[in-house]
PDB file of C-alpha atoms and ligand atoms in Angstrom:
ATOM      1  CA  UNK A  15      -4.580  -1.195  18.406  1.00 55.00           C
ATOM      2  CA  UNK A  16      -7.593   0.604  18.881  1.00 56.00           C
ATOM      3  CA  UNK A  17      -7.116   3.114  15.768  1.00 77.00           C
ATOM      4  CA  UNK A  18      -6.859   0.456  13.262  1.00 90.00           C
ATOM      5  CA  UNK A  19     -10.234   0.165  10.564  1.00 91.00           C
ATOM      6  CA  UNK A  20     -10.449  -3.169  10.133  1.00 89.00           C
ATOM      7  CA  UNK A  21     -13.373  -1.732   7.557  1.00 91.00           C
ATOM      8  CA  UNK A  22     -10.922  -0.061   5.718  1.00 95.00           C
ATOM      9  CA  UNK A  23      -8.465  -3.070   5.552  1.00 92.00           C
ATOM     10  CA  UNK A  24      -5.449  -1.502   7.236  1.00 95.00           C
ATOM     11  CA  UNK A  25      -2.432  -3.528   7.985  1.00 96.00           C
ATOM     12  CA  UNK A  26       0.266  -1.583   8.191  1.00 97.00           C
ATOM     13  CA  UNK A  27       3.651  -2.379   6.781  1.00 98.00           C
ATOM     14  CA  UNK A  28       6.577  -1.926   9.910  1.00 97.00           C
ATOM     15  CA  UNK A  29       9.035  -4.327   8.151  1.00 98.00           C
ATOM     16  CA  UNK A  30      12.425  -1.721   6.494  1.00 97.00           C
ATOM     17  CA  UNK A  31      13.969  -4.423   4.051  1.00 98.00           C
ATOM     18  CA  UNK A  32      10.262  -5.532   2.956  1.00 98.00           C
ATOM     19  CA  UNK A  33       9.460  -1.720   2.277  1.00 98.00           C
ATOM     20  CA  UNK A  34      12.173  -1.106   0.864  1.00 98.00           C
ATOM     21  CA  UNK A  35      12.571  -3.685  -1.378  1.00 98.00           C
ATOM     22  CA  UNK A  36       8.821  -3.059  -3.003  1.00 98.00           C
ATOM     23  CA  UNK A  37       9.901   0.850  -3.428  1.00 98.00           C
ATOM     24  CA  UNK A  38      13.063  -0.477  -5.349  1.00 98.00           C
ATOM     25  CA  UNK A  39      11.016  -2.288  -7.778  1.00 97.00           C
ATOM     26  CA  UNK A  40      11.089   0.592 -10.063  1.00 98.00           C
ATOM     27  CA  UNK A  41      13.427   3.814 -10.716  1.00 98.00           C
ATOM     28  CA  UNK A  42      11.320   6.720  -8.754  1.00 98.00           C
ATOM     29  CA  UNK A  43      13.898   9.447  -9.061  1.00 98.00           C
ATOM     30  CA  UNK A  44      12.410  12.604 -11.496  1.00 98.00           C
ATOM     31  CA  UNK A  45       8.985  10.082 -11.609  1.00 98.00           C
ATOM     32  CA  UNK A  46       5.778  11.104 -11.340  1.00 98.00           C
ATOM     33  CA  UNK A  47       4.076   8.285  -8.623  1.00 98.00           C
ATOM     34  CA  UNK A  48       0.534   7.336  -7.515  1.00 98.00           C
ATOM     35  CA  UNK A  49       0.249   5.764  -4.046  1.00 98.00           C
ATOM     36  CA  UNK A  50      -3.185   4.108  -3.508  1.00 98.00           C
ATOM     37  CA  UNK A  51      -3.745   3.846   0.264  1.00 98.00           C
ATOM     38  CA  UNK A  52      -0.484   5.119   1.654  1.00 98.00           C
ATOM     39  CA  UNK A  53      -1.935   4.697   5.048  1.00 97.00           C
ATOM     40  CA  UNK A  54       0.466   6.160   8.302  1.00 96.00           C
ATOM     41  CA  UNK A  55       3.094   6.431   5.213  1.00 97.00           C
ATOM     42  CA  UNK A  56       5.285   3.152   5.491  1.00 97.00           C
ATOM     43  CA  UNK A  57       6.132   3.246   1.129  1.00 98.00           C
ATOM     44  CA  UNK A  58       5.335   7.329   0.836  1.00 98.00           C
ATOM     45  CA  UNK A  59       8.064   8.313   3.094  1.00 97.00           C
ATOM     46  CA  UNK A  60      10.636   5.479   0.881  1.00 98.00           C
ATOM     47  CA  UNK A  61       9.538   6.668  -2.068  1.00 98.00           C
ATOM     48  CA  UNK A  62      10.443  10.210  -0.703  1.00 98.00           C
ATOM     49  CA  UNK A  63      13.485   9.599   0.105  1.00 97.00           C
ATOM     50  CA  UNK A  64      14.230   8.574  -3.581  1.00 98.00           C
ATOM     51  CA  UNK A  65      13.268  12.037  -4.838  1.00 98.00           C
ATOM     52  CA  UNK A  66      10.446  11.773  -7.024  1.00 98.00           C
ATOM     53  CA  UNK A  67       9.366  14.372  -9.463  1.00 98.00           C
ATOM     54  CA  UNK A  68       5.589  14.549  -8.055  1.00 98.00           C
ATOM     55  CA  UNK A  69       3.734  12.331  -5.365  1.00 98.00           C
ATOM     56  CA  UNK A  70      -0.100  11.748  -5.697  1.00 98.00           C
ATOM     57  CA  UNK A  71      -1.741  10.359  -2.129  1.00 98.00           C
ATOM     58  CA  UNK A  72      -4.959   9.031  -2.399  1.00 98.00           C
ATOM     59  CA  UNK A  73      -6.351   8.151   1.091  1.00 98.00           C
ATOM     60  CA  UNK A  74     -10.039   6.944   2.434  1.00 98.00           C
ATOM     61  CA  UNK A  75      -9.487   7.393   6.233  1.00 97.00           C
ATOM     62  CA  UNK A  76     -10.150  11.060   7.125  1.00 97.00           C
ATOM     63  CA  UNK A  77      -7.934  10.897   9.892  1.00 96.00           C
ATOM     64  CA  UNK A  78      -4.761   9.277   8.275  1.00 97.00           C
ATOM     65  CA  UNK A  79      -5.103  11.830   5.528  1.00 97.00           C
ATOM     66  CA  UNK A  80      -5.232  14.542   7.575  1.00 97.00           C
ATOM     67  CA  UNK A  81      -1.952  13.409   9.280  1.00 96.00           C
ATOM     68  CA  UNK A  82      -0.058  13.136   5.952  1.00 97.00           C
ATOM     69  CA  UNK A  83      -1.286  16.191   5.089  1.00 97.00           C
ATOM     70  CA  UNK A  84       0.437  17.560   8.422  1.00 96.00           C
ATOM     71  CA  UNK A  85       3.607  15.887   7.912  1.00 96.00           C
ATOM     72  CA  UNK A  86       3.849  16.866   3.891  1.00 95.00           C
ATOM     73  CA  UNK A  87       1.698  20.068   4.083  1.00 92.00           C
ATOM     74  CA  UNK A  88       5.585  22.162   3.008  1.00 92.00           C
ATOM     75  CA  UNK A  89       6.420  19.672   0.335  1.00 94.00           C
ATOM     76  CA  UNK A  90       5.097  21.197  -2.795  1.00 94.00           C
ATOM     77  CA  UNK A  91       5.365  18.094  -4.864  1.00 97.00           C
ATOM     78  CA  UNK A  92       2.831  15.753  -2.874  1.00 98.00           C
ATOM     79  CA  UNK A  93      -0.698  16.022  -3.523  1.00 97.00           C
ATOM     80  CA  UNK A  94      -3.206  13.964  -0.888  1.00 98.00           C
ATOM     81  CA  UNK A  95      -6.835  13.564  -2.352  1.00 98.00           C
ATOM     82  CA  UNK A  96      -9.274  12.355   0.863  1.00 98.00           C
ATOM     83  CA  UNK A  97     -11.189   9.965  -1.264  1.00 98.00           C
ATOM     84  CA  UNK A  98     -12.335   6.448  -2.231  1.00 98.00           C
ATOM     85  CA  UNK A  99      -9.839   5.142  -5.090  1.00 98.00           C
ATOM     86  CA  UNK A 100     -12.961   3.333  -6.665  1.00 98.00           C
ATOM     87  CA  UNK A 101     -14.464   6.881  -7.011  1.00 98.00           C
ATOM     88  CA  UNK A 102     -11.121   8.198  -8.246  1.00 98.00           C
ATOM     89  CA  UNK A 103     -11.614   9.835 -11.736  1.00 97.00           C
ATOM     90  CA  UNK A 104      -8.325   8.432 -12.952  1.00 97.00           C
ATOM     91  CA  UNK A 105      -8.882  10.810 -16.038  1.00 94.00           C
ATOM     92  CA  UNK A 106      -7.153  14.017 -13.852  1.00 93.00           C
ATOM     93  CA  UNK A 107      -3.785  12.092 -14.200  1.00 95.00           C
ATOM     94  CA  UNK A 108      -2.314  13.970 -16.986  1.00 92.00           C
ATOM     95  CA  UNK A 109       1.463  12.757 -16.470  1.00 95.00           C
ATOM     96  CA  UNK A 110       2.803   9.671 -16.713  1.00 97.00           C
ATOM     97  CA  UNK A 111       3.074   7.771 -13.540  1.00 98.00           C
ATOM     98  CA  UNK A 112       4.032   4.997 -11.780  1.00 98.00           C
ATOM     99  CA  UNK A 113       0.952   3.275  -9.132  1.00 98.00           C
ATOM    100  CA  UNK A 114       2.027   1.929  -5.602  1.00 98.00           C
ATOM    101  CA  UNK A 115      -0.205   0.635  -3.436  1.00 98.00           C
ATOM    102  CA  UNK A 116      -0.455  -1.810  -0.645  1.00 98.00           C
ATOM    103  CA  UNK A 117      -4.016  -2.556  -1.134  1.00 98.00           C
ATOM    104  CA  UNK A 118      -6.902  -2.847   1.129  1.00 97.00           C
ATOM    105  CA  UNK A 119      -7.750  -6.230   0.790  1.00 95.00           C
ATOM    106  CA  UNK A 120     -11.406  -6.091   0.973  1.00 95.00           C
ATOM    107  CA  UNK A 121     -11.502  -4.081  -2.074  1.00 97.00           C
ATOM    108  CA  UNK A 122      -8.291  -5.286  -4.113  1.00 98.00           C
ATOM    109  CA  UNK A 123      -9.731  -7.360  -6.758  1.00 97.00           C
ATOM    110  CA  UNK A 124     -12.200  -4.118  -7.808  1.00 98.00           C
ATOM    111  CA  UNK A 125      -9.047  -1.588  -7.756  1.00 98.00           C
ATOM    112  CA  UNK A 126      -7.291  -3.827 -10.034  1.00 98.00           C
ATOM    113  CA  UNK A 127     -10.305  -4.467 -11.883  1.00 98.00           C
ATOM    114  CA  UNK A 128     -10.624  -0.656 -11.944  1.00 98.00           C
ATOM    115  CA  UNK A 129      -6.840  -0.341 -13.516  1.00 98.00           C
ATOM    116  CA  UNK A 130      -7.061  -2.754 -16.279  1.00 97.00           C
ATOM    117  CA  UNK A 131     -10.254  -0.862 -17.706  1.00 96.00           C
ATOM    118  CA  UNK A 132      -8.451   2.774 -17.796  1.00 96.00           C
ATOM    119  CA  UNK A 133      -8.102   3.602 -21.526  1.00 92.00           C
ATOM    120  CA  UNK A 134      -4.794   4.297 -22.583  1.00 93.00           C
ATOM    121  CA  UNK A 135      -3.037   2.060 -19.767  1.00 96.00           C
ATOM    122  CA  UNK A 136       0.204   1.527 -21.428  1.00 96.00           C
ATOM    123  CA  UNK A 137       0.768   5.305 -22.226  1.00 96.00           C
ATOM    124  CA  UNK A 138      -0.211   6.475 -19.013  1.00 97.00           C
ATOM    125  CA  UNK A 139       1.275   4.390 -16.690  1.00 98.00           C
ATOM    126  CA  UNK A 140       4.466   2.424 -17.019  1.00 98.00           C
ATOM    127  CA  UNK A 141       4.718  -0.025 -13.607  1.00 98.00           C
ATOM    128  CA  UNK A 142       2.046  -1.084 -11.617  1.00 98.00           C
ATOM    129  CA  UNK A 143       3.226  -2.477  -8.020  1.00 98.00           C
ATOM    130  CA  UNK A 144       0.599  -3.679  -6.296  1.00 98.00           C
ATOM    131  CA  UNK A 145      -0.042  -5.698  -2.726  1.00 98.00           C
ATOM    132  CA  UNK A 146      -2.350  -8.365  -1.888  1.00 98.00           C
ATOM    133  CA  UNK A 147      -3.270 -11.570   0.005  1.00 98.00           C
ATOM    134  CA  UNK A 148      -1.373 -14.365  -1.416  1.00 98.00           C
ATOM    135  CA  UNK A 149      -4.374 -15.855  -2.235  1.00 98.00           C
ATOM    136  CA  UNK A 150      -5.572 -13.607  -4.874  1.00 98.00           C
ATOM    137  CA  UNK A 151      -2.457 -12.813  -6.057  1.00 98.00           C
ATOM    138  CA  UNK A 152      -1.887 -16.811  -6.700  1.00 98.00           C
ATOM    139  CA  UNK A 153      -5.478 -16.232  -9.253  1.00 98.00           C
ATOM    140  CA  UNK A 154      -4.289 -12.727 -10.692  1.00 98.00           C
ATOM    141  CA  UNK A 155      -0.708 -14.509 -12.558  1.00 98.00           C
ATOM    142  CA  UNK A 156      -2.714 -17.767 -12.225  1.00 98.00           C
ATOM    143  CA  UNK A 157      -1.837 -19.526 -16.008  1.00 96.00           C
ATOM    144  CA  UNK A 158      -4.226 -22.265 -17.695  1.00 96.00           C
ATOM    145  CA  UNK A 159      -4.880 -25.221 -16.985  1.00 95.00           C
ATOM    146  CA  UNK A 160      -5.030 -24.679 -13.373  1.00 94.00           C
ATOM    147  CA  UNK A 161      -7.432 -24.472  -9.992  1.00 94.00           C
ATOM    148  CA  UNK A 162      -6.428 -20.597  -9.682  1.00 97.00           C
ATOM    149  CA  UNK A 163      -6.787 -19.633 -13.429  1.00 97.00           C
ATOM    150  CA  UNK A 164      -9.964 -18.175 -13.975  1.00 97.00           C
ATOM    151  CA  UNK A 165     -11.495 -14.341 -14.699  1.00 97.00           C
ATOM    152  CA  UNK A 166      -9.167 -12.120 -12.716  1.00 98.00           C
ATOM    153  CA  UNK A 167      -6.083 -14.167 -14.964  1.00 98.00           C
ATOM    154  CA  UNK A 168      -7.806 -13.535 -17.818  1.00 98.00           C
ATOM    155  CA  UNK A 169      -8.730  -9.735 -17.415  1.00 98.00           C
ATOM    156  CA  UNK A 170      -5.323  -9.100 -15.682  1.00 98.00           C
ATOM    157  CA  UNK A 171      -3.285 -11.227 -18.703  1.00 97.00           C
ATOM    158  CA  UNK A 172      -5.248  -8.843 -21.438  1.00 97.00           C
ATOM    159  CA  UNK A 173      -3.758  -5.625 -20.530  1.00 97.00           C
ATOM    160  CA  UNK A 174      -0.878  -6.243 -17.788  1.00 98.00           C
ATOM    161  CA  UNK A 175       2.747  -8.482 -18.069  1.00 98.00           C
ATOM    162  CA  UNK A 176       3.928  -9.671 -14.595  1.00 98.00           C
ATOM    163  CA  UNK A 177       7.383  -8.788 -14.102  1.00 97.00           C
ATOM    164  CA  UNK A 178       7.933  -9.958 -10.985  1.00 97.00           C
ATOM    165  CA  UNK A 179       6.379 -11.052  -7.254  1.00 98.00           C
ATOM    166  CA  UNK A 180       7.307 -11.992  -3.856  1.00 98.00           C
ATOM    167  CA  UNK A 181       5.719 -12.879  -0.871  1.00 98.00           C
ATOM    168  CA  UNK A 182       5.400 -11.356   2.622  1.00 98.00           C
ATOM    169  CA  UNK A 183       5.175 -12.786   5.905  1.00 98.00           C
ATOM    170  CA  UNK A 184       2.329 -12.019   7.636  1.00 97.00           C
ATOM    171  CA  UNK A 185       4.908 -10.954  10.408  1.00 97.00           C
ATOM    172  CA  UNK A 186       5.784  -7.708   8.271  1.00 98.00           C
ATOM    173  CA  UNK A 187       2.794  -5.603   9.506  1.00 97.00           C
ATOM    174  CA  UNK A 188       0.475  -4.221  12.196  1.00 96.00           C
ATOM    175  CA  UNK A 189      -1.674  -5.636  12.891  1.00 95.00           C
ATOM    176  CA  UNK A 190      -0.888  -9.346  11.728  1.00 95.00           C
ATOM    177  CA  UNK A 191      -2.777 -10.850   8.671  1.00 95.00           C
ATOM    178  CA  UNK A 192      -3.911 -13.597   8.747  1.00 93.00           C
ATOM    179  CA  UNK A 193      -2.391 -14.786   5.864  1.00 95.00           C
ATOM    180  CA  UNK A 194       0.312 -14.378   3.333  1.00 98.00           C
ATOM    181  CA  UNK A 195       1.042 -11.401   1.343  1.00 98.00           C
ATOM    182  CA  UNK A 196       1.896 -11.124  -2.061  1.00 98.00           C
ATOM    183  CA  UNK A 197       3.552  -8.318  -4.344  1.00 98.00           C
ATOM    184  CA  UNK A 198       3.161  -8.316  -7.887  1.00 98.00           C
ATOM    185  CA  UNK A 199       5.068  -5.529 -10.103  1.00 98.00           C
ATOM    186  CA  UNK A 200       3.016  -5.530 -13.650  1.00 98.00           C
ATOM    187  CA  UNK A 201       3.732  -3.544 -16.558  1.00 98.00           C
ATOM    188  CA  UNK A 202       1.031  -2.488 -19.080  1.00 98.00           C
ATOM    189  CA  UNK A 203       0.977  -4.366 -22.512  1.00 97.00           C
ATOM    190  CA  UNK A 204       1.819  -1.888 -25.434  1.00 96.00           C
ATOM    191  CA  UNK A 205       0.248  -4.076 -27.850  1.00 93.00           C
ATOM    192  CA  UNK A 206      -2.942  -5.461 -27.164  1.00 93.00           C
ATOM    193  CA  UNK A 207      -3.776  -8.183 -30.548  1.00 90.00           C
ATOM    194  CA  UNK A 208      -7.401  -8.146 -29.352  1.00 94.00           C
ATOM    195  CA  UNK A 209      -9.397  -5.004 -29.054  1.00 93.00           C
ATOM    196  CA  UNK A 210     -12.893  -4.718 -27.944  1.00 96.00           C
ATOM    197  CA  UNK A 211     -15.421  -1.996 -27.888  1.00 95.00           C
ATOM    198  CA  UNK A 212     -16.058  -2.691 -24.534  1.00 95.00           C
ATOM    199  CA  UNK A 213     -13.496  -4.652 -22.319  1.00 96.00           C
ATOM    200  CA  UNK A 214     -16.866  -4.765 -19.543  1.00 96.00           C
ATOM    201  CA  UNK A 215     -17.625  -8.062 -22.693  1.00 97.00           C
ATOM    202  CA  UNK A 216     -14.500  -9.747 -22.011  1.00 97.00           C
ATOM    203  CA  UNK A 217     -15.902  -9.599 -17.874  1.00 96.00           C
ATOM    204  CA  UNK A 218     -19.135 -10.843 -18.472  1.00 96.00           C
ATOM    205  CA  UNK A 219     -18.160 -13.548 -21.121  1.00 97.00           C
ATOM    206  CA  UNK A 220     -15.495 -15.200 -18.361  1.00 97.00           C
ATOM    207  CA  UNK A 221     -18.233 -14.344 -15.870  1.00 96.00           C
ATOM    208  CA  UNK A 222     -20.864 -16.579 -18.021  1.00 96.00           C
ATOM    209  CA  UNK A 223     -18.230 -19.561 -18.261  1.00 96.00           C
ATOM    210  CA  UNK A 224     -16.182 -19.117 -14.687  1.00 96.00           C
ATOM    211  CA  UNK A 225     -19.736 -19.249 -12.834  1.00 94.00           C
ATOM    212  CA  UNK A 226     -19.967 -22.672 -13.634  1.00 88.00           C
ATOM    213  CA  UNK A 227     -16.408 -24.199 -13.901  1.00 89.00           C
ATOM    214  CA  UNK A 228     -17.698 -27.429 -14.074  1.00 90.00           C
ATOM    215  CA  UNK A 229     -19.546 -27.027 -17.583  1.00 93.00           C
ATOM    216  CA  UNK A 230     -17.935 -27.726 -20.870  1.00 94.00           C
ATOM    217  CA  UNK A 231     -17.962 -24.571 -22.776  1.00 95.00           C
ATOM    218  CA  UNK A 232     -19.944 -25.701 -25.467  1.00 94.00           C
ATOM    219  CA  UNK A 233     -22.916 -25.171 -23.272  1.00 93.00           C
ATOM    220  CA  UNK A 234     -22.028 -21.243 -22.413  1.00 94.00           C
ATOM    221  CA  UNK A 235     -20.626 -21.020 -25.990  1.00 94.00           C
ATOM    222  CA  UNK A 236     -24.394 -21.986 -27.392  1.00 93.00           C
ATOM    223  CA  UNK A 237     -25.333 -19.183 -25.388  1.00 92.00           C
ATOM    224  CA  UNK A 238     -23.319 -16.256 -26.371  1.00 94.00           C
ATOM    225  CA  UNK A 239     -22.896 -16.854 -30.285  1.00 95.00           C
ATOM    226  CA  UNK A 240     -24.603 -18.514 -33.318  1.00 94.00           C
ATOM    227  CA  UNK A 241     -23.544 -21.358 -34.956  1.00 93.00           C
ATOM    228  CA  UNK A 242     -21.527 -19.611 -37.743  1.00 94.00           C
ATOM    229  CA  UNK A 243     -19.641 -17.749 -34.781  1.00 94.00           C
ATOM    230  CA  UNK A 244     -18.898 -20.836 -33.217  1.00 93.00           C
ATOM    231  CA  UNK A 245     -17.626 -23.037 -36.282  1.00 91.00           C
ATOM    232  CA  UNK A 246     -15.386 -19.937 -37.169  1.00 93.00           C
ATOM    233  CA  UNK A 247     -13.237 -21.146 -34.167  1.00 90.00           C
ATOM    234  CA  UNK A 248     -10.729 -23.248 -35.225  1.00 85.00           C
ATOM    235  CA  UNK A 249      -8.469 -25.174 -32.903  1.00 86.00           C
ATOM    236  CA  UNK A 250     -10.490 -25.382 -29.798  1.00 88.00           C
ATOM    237  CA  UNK A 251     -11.922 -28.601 -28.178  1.00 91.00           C
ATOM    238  CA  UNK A 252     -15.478 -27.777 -27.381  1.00 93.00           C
ATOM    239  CA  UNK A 253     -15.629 -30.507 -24.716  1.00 94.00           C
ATOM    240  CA  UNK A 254     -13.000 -28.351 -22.026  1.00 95.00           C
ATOM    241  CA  UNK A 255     -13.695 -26.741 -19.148  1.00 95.00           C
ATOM    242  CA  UNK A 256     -13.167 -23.259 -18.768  1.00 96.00           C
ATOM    243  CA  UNK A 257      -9.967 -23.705 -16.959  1.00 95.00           C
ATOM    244  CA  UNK A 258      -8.188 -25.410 -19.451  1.00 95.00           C
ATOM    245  CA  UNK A 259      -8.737 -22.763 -22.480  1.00 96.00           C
ATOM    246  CA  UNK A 260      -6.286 -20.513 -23.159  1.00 96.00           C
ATOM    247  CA  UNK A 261      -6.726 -16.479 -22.628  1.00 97.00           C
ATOM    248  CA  UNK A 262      -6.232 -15.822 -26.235  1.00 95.00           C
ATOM    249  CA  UNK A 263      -9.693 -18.368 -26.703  1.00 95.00           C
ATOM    250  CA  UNK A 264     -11.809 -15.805 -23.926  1.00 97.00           C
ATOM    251  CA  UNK A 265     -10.442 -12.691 -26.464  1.00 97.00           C
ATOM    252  CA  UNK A 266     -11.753 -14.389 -29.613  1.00 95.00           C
ATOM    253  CA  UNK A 267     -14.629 -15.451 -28.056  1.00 96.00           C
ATOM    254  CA  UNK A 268     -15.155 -11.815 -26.705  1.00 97.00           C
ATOM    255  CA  UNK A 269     -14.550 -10.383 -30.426  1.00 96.00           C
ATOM    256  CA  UNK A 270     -17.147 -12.613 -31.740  1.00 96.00           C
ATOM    257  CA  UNK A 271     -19.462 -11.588 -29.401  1.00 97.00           C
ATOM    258  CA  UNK A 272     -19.007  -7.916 -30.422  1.00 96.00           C
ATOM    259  CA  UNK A 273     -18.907  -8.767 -34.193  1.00 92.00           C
TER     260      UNK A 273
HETATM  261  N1  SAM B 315       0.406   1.855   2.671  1.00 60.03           N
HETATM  262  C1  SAM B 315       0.247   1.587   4.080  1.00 60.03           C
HETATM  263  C2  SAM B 315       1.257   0.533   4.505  1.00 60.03           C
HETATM  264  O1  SAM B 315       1.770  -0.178   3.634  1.00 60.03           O
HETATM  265  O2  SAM B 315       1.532   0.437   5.703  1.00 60.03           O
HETATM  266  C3  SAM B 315      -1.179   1.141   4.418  1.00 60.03           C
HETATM  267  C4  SAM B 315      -1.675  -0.096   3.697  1.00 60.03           C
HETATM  268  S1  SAM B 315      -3.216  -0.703   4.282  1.00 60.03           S
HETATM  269  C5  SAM B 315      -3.122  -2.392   3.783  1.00 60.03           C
HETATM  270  C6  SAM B 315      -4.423  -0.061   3.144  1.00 60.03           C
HETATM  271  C7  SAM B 315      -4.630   1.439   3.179  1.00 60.03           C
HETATM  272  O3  SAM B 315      -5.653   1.785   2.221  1.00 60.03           O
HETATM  273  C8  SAM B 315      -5.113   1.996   4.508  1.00 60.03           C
HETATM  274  O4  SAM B 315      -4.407   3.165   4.814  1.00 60.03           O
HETATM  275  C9  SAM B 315      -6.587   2.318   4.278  1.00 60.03           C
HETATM  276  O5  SAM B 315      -7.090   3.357   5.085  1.00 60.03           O
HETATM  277  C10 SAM B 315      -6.590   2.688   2.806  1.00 60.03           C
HETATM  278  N2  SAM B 315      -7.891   2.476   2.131  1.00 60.03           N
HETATM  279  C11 SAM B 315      -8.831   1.562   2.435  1.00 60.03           C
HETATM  280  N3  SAM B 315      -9.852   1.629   1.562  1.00 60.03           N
HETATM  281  C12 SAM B 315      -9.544   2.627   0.696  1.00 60.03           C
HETATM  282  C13 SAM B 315     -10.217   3.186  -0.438  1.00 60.03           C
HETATM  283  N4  SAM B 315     -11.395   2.731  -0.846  1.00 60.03           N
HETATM  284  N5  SAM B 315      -9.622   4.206  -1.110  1.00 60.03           N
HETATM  285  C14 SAM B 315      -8.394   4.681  -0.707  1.00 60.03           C
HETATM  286  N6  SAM B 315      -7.731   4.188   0.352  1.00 60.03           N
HETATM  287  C15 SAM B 315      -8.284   3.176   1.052  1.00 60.03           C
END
C-alpha cells in the first residue's frame, strides 16, 4: 500500500466489531469528543453515527486531513486541526470531552505522557480511550512488583484509573502490525492525595531510579534527599529495587523532593 507513512505510524483499523466495540466504550451521544489521529476515519465515522454533540479531528498527514475535511466539510459540528498532537495547545479545549485515539505508535508513550501533565485532567476530560502495542500497554497498567512496572505505571497510576482493556489482533488493520494491540479506556482520578508543584519531579525522580533497575534505592535515594528526608520515610525497606516499591513510595519521595 503505497500511501501508507510508515513515519507517521499508520495502521489502519478495517475490523467493524473491533471498531465498534472501542467506540462503545463510552456514551458519545450529546458528547463533546477528541479524536487523536483519526486517520482515513475508521472510529470518526462510528462515533458519528452515535451523534455526538461536537467532534474535534486532530490529524498530522496533510493529505488524510484534507480528505476528512472533504468528506465532513457540511457537518458543522466537526472541527479538523492539520497538526502534530504533541504541538497541540490542549488549553483551546474549553468543553468537556471525551479523547479517542488509535495512536501512532512511534509517538504513544509521549501523547500519553502529554495527557497526564494537562492541569485540570479530571474536570476536563472524563474517559480517555486510547490504542497501543500490547507491549506498552502491558507497562502503562503494569502493577508492582513486576518486570513491566516501572515509570510510565507510575506517571499513568498518579492521575488515570484503568477501567478496562482488550487486545487486538494484529489481523484487525492495514497494513498488519507486527504485533499485538492493546486498548485501554482510563478515567482521570478526581482526587489526587499527592500534589506536586511540578509533576515533570515525579518524571525525573522514576527516571533517576528506573535507569538503573538493578540498584537498591538507597543509592538514588542518597542522591535526591538529605538524611532527615530520608528517615522521615517510614515503612519502606531501603534495600528494594525500584520495581518492587509501591507508586504511593515514588509520590512521597517526589513531595520530599519539592519540600
Ligand atoms: N484512527 C485511524 C484508524 O484507527 O484506522 C488511524 C490510526 S493510525 C494507527 C495513527 C494515525 O495518527 C494516522 O492517521 C497518522 O497519520 C496519525 N498521526 C501520526 N502522527 C501524528 C501526530 N504527531 N499528530 C497527529 N496525528 C498523527
Amino acid at each position: 500500500m503505497e500511501f501508507v507513512k510508515k513515519s507517521l505510524g499508520q495502521n489502519f483499523l478495517i475490523d467493524k466489531n473491533i471498531i465498534k466495540k472501542i467506540i462503545n466504550s463510552v456514551q458519545i451521544k450529546q458528547k463533546n469528543i477528541i479524536e487523536i489521529g483519526p486517520g482515513r476515519g475508521a472510529l470518526t465515522n462510528e462515533i458519528i453515527k452515535r451523534n455526538p454533540k461536537s467532534l474535534l479531528l486532530i490529524e498530522k498527514d496533510n493529505k488524510l486531513s484534507k480528505a476528512l475535511e472533504e468528506q465532513f466539510k457540511k457537518d458543522k459540528k466537526i472541527n479538523i486541526i492539520n497538526q502534530d498532537i504533541l504541538k497541540f495547545d490542549f488549553k483551546k479545549i474549553k468543553r468537556k470531552s471525551i479523547i479517542f485515539g488509535n495512536l501512532p505508535y512511534n509517538i504513544s508513550s509521549q501523547i500519553l505522557v502529554k495527557i497526564i501533565k494537562l492541569k485540570k485532567l479530571s474536570s476536563n476530560y472524563s474517559d480517555i480511550i486510547f490504542m497501543f502495542q500490547k507491549e506498552l500497554g502491558e507497562k502503562i497498567i503494569a502493577n508492582y512488583p513486576s518486570r513491566n512496572y516501572g515509570r510510565i505505571s507510575i506517571l499513568s497510576s498518579y492521575k488515570l484509573n484503568t477501567i478496562n482493556k482488550f487486545y487486538i489482533s494484529s489481523n484487525c488493520f492495514i497494513p498488519k502490525p507486527k504485533v499485538q494491540s492493546m486498548v485501554i479506556h482510563f478515567r482521570p482520578k478526581k482526587k489526587i492525595k499527592y500534589k506536586f508543584r511540578n509533576i515533570e519531579n515525579l518524571e525525573k525522580i522514576t527516571n533517576i531510579f528506573f535507569s538503573n533497575k538493578r540498584k537498591m534505592i538507597k543509592k538514588n535515594l542518597r542522591k535526591l534527599l538529605n538524611k532527615e528526608k530520608i528517615e522521615s520515610i517510614s515503612n519502606l525497606n531501603f534495600n528494594l529495587r525500584p520495581e518492587a516499591v509501591s507508586p504511593e513510595f515514588f509520590y512521597k519521595i517526589t513531595n520530599l523532593y519539592e519540600s
